[in-house]
XYZ file of C-alpha atoms in Angstrom:
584
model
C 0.000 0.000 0.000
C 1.114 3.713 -0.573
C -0.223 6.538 -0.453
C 0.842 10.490 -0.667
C 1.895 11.899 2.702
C -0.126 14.797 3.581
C 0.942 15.217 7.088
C -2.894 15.501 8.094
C -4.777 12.545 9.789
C -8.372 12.764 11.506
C -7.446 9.957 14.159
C -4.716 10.323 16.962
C -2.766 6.976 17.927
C -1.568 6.980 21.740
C 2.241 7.430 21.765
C 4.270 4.228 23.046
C 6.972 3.933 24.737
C 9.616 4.763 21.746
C 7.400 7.471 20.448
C 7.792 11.033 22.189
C 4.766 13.250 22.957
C 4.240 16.575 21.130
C 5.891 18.371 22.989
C 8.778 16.232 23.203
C 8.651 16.783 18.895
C 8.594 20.316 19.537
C 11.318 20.719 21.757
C 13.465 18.276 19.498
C 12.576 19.895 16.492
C 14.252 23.334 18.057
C 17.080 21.995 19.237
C 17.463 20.376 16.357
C 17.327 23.282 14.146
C 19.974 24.945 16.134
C 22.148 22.330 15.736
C 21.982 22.132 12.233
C 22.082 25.827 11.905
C 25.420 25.620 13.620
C 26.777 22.692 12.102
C 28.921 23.584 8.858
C 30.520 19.954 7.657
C 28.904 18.841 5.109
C 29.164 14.995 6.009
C 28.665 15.975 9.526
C 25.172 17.722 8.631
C 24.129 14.683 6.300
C 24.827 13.135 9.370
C 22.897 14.453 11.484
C 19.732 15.320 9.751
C 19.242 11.482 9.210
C 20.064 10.181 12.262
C 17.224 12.885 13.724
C 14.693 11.792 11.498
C 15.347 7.888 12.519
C 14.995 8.914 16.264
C 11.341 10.783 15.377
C 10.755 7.184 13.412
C 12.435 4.212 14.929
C 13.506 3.775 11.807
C 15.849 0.271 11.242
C 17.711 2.563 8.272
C 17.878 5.085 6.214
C 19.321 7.158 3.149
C 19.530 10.669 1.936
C 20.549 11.919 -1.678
C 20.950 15.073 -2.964
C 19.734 16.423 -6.047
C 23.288 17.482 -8.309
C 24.216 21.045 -9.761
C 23.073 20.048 -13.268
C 19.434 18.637 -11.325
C 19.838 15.853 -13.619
C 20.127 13.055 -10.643
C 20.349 12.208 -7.424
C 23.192 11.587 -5.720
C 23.764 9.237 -2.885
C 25.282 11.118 0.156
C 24.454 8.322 3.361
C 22.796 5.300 4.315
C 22.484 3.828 7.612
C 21.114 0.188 8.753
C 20.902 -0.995 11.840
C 20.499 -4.744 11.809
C 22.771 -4.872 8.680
C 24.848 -2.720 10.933
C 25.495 -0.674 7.979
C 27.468 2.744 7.560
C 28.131 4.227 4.219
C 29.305 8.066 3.486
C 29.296 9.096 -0.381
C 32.965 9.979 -0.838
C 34.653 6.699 0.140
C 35.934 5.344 -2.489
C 35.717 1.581 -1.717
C 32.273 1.983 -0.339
C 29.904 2.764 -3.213
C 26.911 1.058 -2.405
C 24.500 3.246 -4.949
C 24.543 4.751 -8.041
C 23.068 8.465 -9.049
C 19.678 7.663 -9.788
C 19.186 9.574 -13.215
C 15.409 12.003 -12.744
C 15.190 11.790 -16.533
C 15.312 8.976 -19.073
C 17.408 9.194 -22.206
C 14.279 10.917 -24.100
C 14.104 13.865 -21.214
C 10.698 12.418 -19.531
C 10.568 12.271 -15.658
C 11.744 9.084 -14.268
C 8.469 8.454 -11.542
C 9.488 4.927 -11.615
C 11.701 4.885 -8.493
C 9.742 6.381 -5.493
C 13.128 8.263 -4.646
C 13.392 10.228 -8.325
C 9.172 10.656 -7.932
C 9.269 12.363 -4.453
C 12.235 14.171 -6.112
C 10.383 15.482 -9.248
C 6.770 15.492 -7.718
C 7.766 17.518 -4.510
C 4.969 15.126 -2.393
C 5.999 13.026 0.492
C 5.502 9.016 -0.255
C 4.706 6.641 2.494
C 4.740 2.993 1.640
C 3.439 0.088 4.426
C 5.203 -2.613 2.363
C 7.223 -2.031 -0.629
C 6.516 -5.376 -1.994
C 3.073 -4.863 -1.841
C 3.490 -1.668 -3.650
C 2.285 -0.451 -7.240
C 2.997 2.354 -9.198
C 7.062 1.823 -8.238
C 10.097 0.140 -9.175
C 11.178 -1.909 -6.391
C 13.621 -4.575 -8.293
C 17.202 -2.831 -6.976
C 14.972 -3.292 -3.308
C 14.229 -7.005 -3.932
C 17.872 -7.115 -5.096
C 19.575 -5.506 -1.739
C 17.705 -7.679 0.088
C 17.977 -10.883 -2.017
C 21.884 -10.695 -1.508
C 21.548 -9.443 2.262
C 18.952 -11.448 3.909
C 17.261 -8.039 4.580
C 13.683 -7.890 4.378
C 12.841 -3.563 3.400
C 9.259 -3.161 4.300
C 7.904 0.253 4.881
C 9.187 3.124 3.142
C 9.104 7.288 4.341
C 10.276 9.523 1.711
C 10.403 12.820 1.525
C 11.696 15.933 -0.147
C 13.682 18.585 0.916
C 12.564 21.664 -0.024
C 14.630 25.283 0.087
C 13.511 28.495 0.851
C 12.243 28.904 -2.791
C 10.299 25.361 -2.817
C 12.519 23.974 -5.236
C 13.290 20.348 -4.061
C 17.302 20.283 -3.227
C 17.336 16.289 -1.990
C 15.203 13.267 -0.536
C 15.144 11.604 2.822
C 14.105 7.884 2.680
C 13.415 6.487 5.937
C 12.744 2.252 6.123
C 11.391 -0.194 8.298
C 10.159 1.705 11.395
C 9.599 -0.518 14.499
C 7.938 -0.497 17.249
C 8.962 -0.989 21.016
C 9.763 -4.724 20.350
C 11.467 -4.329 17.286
C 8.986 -5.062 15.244
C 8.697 -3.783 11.625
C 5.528 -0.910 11.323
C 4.292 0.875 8.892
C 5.326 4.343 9.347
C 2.427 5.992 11.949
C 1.010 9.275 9.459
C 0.833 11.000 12.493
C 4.776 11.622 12.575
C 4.783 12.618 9.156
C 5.071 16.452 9.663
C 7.555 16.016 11.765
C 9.307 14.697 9.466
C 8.309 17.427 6.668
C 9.355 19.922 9.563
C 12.599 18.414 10.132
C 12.961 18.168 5.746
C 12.312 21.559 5.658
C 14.682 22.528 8.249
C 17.439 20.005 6.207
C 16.499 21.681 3.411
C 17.408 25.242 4.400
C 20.720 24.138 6.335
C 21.748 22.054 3.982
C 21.365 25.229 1.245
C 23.112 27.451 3.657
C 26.173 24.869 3.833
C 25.951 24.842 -0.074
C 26.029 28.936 -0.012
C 29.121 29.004 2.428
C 30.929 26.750 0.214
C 30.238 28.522 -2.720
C 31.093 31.622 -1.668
C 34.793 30.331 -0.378
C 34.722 28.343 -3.779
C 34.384 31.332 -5.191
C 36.669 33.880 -3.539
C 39.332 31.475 -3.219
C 38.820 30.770 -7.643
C 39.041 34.718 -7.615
C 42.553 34.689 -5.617
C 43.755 31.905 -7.765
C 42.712 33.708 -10.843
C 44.577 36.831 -9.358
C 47.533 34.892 -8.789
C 47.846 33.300 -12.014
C 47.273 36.999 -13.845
C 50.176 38.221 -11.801
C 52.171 35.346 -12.403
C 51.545 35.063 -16.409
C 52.146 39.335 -16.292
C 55.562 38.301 -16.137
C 57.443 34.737 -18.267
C 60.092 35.480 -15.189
C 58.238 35.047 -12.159
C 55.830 33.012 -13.568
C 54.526 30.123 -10.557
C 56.099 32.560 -7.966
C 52.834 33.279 -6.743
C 51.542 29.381 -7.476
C 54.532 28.231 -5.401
C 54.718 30.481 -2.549
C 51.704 28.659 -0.866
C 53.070 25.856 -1.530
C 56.053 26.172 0.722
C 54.498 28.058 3.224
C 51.814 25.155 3.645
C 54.601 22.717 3.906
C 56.494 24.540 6.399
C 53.517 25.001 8.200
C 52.407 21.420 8.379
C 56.257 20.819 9.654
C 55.313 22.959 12.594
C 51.877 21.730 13.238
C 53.570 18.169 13.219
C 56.142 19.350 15.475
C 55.748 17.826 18.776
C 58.467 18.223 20.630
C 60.138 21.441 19.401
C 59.386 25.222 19.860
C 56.141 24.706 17.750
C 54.859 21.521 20.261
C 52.150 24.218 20.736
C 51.391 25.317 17.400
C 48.407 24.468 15.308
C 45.907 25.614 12.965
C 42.184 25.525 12.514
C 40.603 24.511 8.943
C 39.793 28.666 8.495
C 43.572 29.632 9.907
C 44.918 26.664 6.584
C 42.618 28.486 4.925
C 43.488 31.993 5.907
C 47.213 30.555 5.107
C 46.111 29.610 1.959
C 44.453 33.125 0.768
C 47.097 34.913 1.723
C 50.154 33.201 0.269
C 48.342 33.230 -3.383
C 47.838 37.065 -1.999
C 51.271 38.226 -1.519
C 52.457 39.719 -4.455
C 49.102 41.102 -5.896
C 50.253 44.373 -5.301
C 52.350 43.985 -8.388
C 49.819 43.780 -11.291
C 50.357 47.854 -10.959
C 54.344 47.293 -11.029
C 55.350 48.375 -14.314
C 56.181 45.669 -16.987
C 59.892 47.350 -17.978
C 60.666 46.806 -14.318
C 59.529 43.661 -13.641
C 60.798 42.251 -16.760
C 64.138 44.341 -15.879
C 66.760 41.509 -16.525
C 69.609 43.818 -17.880
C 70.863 47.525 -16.604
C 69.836 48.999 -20.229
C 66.560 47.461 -20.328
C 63.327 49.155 -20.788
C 61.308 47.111 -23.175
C 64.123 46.078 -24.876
C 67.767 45.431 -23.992
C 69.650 49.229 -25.375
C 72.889 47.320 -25.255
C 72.101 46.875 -28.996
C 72.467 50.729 -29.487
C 75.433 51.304 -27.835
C 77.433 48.086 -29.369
C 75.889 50.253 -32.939
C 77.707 53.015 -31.655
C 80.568 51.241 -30.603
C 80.501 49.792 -34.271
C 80.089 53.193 -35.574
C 83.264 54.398 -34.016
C 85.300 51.219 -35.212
C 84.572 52.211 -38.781
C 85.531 55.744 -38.108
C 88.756 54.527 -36.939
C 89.142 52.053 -40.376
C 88.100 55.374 -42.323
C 90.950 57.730 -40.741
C 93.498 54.696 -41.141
C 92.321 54.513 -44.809
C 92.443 58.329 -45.170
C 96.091 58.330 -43.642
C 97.303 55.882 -45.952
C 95.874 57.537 -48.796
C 97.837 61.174 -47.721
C 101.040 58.937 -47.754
C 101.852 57.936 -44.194
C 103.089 54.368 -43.604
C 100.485 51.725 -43.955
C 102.129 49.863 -41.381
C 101.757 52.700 -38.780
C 98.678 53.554 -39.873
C 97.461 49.751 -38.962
C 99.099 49.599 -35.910
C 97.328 52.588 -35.076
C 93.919 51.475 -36.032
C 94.337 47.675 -34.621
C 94.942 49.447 -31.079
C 91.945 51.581 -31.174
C 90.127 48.205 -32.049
C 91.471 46.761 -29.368
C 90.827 49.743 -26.381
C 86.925 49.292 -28.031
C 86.248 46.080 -27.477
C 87.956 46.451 -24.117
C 85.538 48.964 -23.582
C 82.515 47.688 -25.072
C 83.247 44.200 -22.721
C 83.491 46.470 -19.573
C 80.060 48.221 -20.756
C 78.374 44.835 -21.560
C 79.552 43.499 -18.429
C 78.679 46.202 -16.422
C 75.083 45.755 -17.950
C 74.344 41.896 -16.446
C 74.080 42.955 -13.451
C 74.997 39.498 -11.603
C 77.753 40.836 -9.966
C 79.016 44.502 -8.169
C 81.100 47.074 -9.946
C 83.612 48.871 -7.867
C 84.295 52.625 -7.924
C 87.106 51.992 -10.716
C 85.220 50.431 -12.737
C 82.003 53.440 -12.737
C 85.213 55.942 -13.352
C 85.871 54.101 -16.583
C 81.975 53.954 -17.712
C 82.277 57.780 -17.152
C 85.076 57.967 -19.597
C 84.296 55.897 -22.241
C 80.963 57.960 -22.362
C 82.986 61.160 -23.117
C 83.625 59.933 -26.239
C 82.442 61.195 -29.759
C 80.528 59.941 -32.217
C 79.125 62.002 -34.758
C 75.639 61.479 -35.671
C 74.358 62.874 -39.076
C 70.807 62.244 -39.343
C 67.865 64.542 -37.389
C 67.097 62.716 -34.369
C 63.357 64.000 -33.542
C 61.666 61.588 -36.664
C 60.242 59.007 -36.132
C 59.569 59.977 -32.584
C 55.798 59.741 -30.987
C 53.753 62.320 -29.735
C 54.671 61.909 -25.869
C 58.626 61.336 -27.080
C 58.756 65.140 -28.415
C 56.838 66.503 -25.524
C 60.068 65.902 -23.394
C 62.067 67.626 -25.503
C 62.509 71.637 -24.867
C 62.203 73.426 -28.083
C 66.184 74.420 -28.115
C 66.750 70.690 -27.942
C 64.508 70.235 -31.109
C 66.375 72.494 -33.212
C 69.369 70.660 -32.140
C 68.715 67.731 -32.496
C 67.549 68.071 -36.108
C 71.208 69.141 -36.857
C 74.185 66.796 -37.572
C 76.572 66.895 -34.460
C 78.224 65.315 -31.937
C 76.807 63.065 -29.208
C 78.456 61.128 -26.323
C 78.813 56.763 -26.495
C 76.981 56.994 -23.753
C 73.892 59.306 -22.921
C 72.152 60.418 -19.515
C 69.642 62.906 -21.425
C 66.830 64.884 -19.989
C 64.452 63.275 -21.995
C 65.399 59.869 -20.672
C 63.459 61.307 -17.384
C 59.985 60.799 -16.833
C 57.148 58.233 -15.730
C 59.043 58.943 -11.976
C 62.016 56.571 -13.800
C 66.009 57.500 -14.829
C 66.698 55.903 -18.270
C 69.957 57.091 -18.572
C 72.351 54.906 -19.942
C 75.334 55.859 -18.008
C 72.953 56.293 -14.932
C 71.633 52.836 -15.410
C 75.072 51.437 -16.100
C 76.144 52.505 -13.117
C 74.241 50.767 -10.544
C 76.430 49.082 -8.140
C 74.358 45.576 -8.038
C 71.717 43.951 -9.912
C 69.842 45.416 -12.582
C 67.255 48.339 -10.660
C 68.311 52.047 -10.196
C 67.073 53.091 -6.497
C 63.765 54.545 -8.321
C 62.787 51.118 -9.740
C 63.573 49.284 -6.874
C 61.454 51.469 -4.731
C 58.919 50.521 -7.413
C 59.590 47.123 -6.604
C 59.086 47.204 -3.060
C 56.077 49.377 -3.425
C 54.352 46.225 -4.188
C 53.676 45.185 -0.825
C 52.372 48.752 0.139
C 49.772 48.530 -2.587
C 49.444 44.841 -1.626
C 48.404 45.853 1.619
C 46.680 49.190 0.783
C 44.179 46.600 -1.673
C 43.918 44.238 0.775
C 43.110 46.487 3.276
C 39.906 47.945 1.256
C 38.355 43.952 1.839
C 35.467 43.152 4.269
C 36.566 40.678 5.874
C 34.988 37.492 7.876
C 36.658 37.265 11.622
C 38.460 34.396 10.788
C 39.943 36.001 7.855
C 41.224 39.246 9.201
C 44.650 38.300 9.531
C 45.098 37.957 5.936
C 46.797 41.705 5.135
C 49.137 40.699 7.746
C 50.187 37.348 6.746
C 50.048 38.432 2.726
C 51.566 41.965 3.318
C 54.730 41.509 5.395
C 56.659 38.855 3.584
C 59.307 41.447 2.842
C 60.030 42.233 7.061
C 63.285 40.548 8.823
C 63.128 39.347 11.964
C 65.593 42.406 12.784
C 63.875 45.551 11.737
C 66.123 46.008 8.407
C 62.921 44.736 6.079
C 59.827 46.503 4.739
C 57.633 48.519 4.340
C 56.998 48.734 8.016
C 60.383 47.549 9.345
C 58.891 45.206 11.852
C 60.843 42.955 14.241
C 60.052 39.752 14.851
C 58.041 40.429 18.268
C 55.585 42.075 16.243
C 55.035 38.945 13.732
C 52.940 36.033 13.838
C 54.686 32.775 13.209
C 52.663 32.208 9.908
C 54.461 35.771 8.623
C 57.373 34.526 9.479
C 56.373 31.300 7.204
C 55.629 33.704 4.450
C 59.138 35.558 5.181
C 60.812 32.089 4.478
C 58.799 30.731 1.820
C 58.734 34.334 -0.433
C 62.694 34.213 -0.236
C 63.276 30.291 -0.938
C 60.950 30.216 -3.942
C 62.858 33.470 -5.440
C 66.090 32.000 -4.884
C 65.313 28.603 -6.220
C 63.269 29.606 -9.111
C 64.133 28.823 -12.406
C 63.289 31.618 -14.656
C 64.035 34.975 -13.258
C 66.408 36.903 -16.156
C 68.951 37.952 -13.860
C 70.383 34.844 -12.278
C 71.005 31.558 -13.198
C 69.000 28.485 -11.136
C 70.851 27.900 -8.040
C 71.608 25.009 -6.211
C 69.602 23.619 -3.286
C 73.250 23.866 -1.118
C 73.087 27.774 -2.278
C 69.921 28.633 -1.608
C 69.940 27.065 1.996
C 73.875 28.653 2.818
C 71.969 32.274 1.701
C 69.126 31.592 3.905
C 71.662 30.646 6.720
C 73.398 33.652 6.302
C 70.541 35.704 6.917
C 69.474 33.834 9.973
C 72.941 34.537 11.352
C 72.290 38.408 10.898
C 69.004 38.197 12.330
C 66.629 38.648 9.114
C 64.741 35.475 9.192
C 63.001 33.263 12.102
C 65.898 30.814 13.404
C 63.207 28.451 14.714
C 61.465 28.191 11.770
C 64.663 27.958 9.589
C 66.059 24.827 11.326
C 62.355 23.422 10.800
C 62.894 24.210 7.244
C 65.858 21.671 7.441
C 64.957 19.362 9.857
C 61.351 18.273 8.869
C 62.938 17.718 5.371
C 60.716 20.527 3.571
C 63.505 22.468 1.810
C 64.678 18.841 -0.006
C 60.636 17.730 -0.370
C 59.834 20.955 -2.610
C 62.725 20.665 -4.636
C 62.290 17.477 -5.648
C 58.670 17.996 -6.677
C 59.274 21.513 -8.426
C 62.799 21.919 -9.308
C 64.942 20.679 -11.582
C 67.232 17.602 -10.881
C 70.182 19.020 -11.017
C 69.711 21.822 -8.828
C 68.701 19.254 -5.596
C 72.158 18.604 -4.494
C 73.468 17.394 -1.021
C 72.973 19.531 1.769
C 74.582 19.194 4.908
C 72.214 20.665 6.810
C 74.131 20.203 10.469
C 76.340 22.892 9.464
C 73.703 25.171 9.576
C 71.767 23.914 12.849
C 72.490 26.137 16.156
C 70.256 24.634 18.630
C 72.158 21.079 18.820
């Protein structure tokens, strides 16, 4: 026999001992609703709205499913049996006792055969007193289960689970209620809107655990999508921003898993990984305002193309000046041979100077004082340029030039090798060549780098601007100080490490062991794993990074467990990390 659930019954049964009175229901039904407001798991929830609605029932077992994204099917999420003492969670991968059951045939027409996919579709509440006995429904996969059990499924609850908009979101099948013996019962109508209550209840908790997910689906897809923009901005610190969080969650996990060292007290909460997590893909997002000709700054002469091209022209120009006035001379009768003596020594002083000038421009390692003396004088020399140097110029290029500088410049005359012009100022930037040439270290005049390490201010002023949860507000923090030492000597704030949490001082760590390991920044070559960890060493020894932390690095293996996974095999060398550990 079944028959449509309407939750509204002329006659009153008197409740036995395993059924509670009405006001037992009520106060169930409100505690109950708390509890699955407050509950956020999603198995947990499942969980817990079925095991409620067997205690209402006295029900032997039961299932729920959930209707999918594409409402196509429904999905099996958990099934509990008593007397088969049965326990399955959708998710396990060995356990997969059911398959979706599809709410639409091949053709597109409603599948009403299967009392789960009609309740589904229809909305309306089945109860069944004995599903063998039943019409209208397909029963085989029942006869089945219990055919290769020894179960014996008799009466059948099922209901929908409506949202706040009526749409049905998932069905609750309840089976084989009992009474106080044991004994298999029909399902008594009169705790049928309970049930419905306690659906409707699911229903809304169950869409509220679907919004919160979706919303941290899709802010953490938008910081992911940020990260990978900033990262593809750039061909050489591309992954930097990919790989970040994945050091700082492994050095993280090596201090939650230490239980014995200085971090036996240290762990994190699913929002504080996630918090982790945000904020490492966060770090550098500050730099999708950094200028391109800085980031991509792998030479001194660089802009948005390497200007070492123009000078080496020059250079070439003046080597065929030299080959003309040797000519000349021999032609007004002086002796060849002198004459080529002459000319293979000029030769020789350029390309002496052109080396120290294309040298100079790598920028992997410092020029002393001598050396930016020399620069100076090889760009006193003259070459003599002959055609008008304001064509071919845009708009913006002759707005930096003053209108005495115009009429110069579209003279023949003499110019420097190399140029620190007026014009080569603006945008906040010093393209001069000699200017640029002359930086001590690395490729970056002071302007640039300032640039540079302006990211993190605008990292933090964006970051800043975002509203956000409680558990979340520590993400500027963690995101926006990866660039502070443990000593004060970092910024932009110049923090010690009393004012940093130990997850900024992962970042600090994990920021500076990506960039030295990395594999395609323009400036340096890959370096070894024995490099990178004698650098970081060396800056624990003056103070800049946690020592704590750093040893963990070492210890817990992390340093040698990234580069295996992301570098390349050549760079993971032997490390011998005792050298570097203090606290022995």
């Amino acid at each position: 026999m079944a028959r449509e659930a309407d939750g509204a019954k002329s006659h009153q049964k008197e409740p036995t001992g395993s059924q509670m009175t009405d006001e037992n229901h009520l106060a169930r039904l409100v505690d109950l609703g708390i509890a699955l407001s407050a509950e956020q798991g999603r198995e947990e929830l499942n969980q817990k709205i079925l095991m409620a609605a067997r205690e209402f029932t006295n029900a032997d077992g039961g299932s729920l499913y959930l209707v999918n994204r594409e409402e196509s099917e429904l999905h099996f999420r958990i099934l509990v049996n008593d007397t088969l003492d049965t326990f399955f969670v959708s998710g396990r991968e060995a356990e997969k006792p059911f398959p979706p059951l599809p709410l639409y045939d091949d053709e597109g027409r409603p599948n009403y055969r299967n009392i789960a996919t009609y309740v589904a579709l229809s909305g309306k509440a089945i109860n069944i007193e004995d599903a063998y006995c039943a019409k209208g429904f397909d029963f085989s996969g029942t006869r089945a289960f219990d055919a290769k059990t020894g179960y014996r499924s008799k009466s059948f609850l099922t209901v929908p689970l409506k949202n706040t908009r009526g749409t049905v979101i998932g069905v609750l099948q309840l089976i084989n209620a009992r009474d106080d013996k044991g004994n298999v019962i029909a399902f008594d109508p009169v705790i049928e809107p309970i049930i419905n209550a306690l659906a409707s209840q699911a229903a809304v908790a169950i869409e509220n655990s679907r919004l919160l997910v979706a919303q941290r689906d899709l802010m953490e897809s938008f910081v992911h999508v940020l990260g990978h923009a900033i990262d593809a901005k750039s061909p050489h610190t591309a992954d930097h921003c990919s790989r970040v969080p994945v050091i700082a969650r492994m050095l993280a996990q090596a201090a939650v898993d230490d239980k014995r060292g200085p971090f036996s007290n240290f762990y994190l909460t699913d929002m504080e990984w996630y918090e982790l997590d945000l904020a490492a893909w966060l770090h550098d997002c500050g730099k999708i305002v950094t200028p391109d000709h800085v980031i991509e700054k792998a030479t001194k002469l660089e802009t948005i193309h390497n200007r070492i091209h123009e000078i080496r022209t020059r250079f070439e120009v003046l080597r065929r000046d030299a080959e003309i006035d040797m000519l000349k001379r021999q032609l007004a009768g002086e002796d060849a041979g002198v004459c080529e003596a002459d000319f293979n020594a000029r030769v020789s002083e350029l390309e002496a100077q052109f080396a120290l000038v294309a040298d100079a421009n790598i920028g992997d390692a410092e020029i002393d004082t001598d050396a930016i003396y020399a620069l100076h004088d090889i760009a006193e020399q003259k070459w003599t340029r002959h055609f008008d140097r304001t064509l071919g110029l845009s708009w913006a290029e002759n707005e930096r030039l003053s209108d005495t500088e115009l009429a110069t410049l579209r003279e023949p005359g003499p110019e420097n090798l190399l140029m620190d012009r007026e014009d080569h100022i603006y945008q906040g930037f010093n393209r001069g060549e000699l200017y640029n040439l002359s930086v001590p270290h690395g490729t970056l005049t002071s302007e640039e780098r300032q640039v540079i390490n302006d990211h993190v201010v605008i990292t933090q002023d964006m970051l800043a601007q975002l509203p956000y949860p409680r558990e979340l507000q520590r993400i500027p923090a963690i995101a926006g100080n990866h660039h502070e030492k443990m000593d004060g000597s970092g910024y932009p704030r110049g923090l010690t490490g009393d004012d940093m949490g130990i997850l900024e001082k992962v970042m600090v760590i994990a920021d500076i062991f990506e960039a030295l390991t990395a594999v395609d920044r323009p400036y340096k070559r890959p370096k070894l794993l024995s490099e990178c960890i004698a650098i970081l060493a060396d800056m624990r020894d003056k103070g800049q990074i946690d020592n704590d932390l750093f040893e963990l690095f070492l210890v817990s293996g992390t340093y040698l467990d990234y580069g295996r996974k992301y570098l390349r095999s050549e760079q993971c060398d032997e490390v011998d990390i005792e050298q570097f550990i203090l606290s022995k």
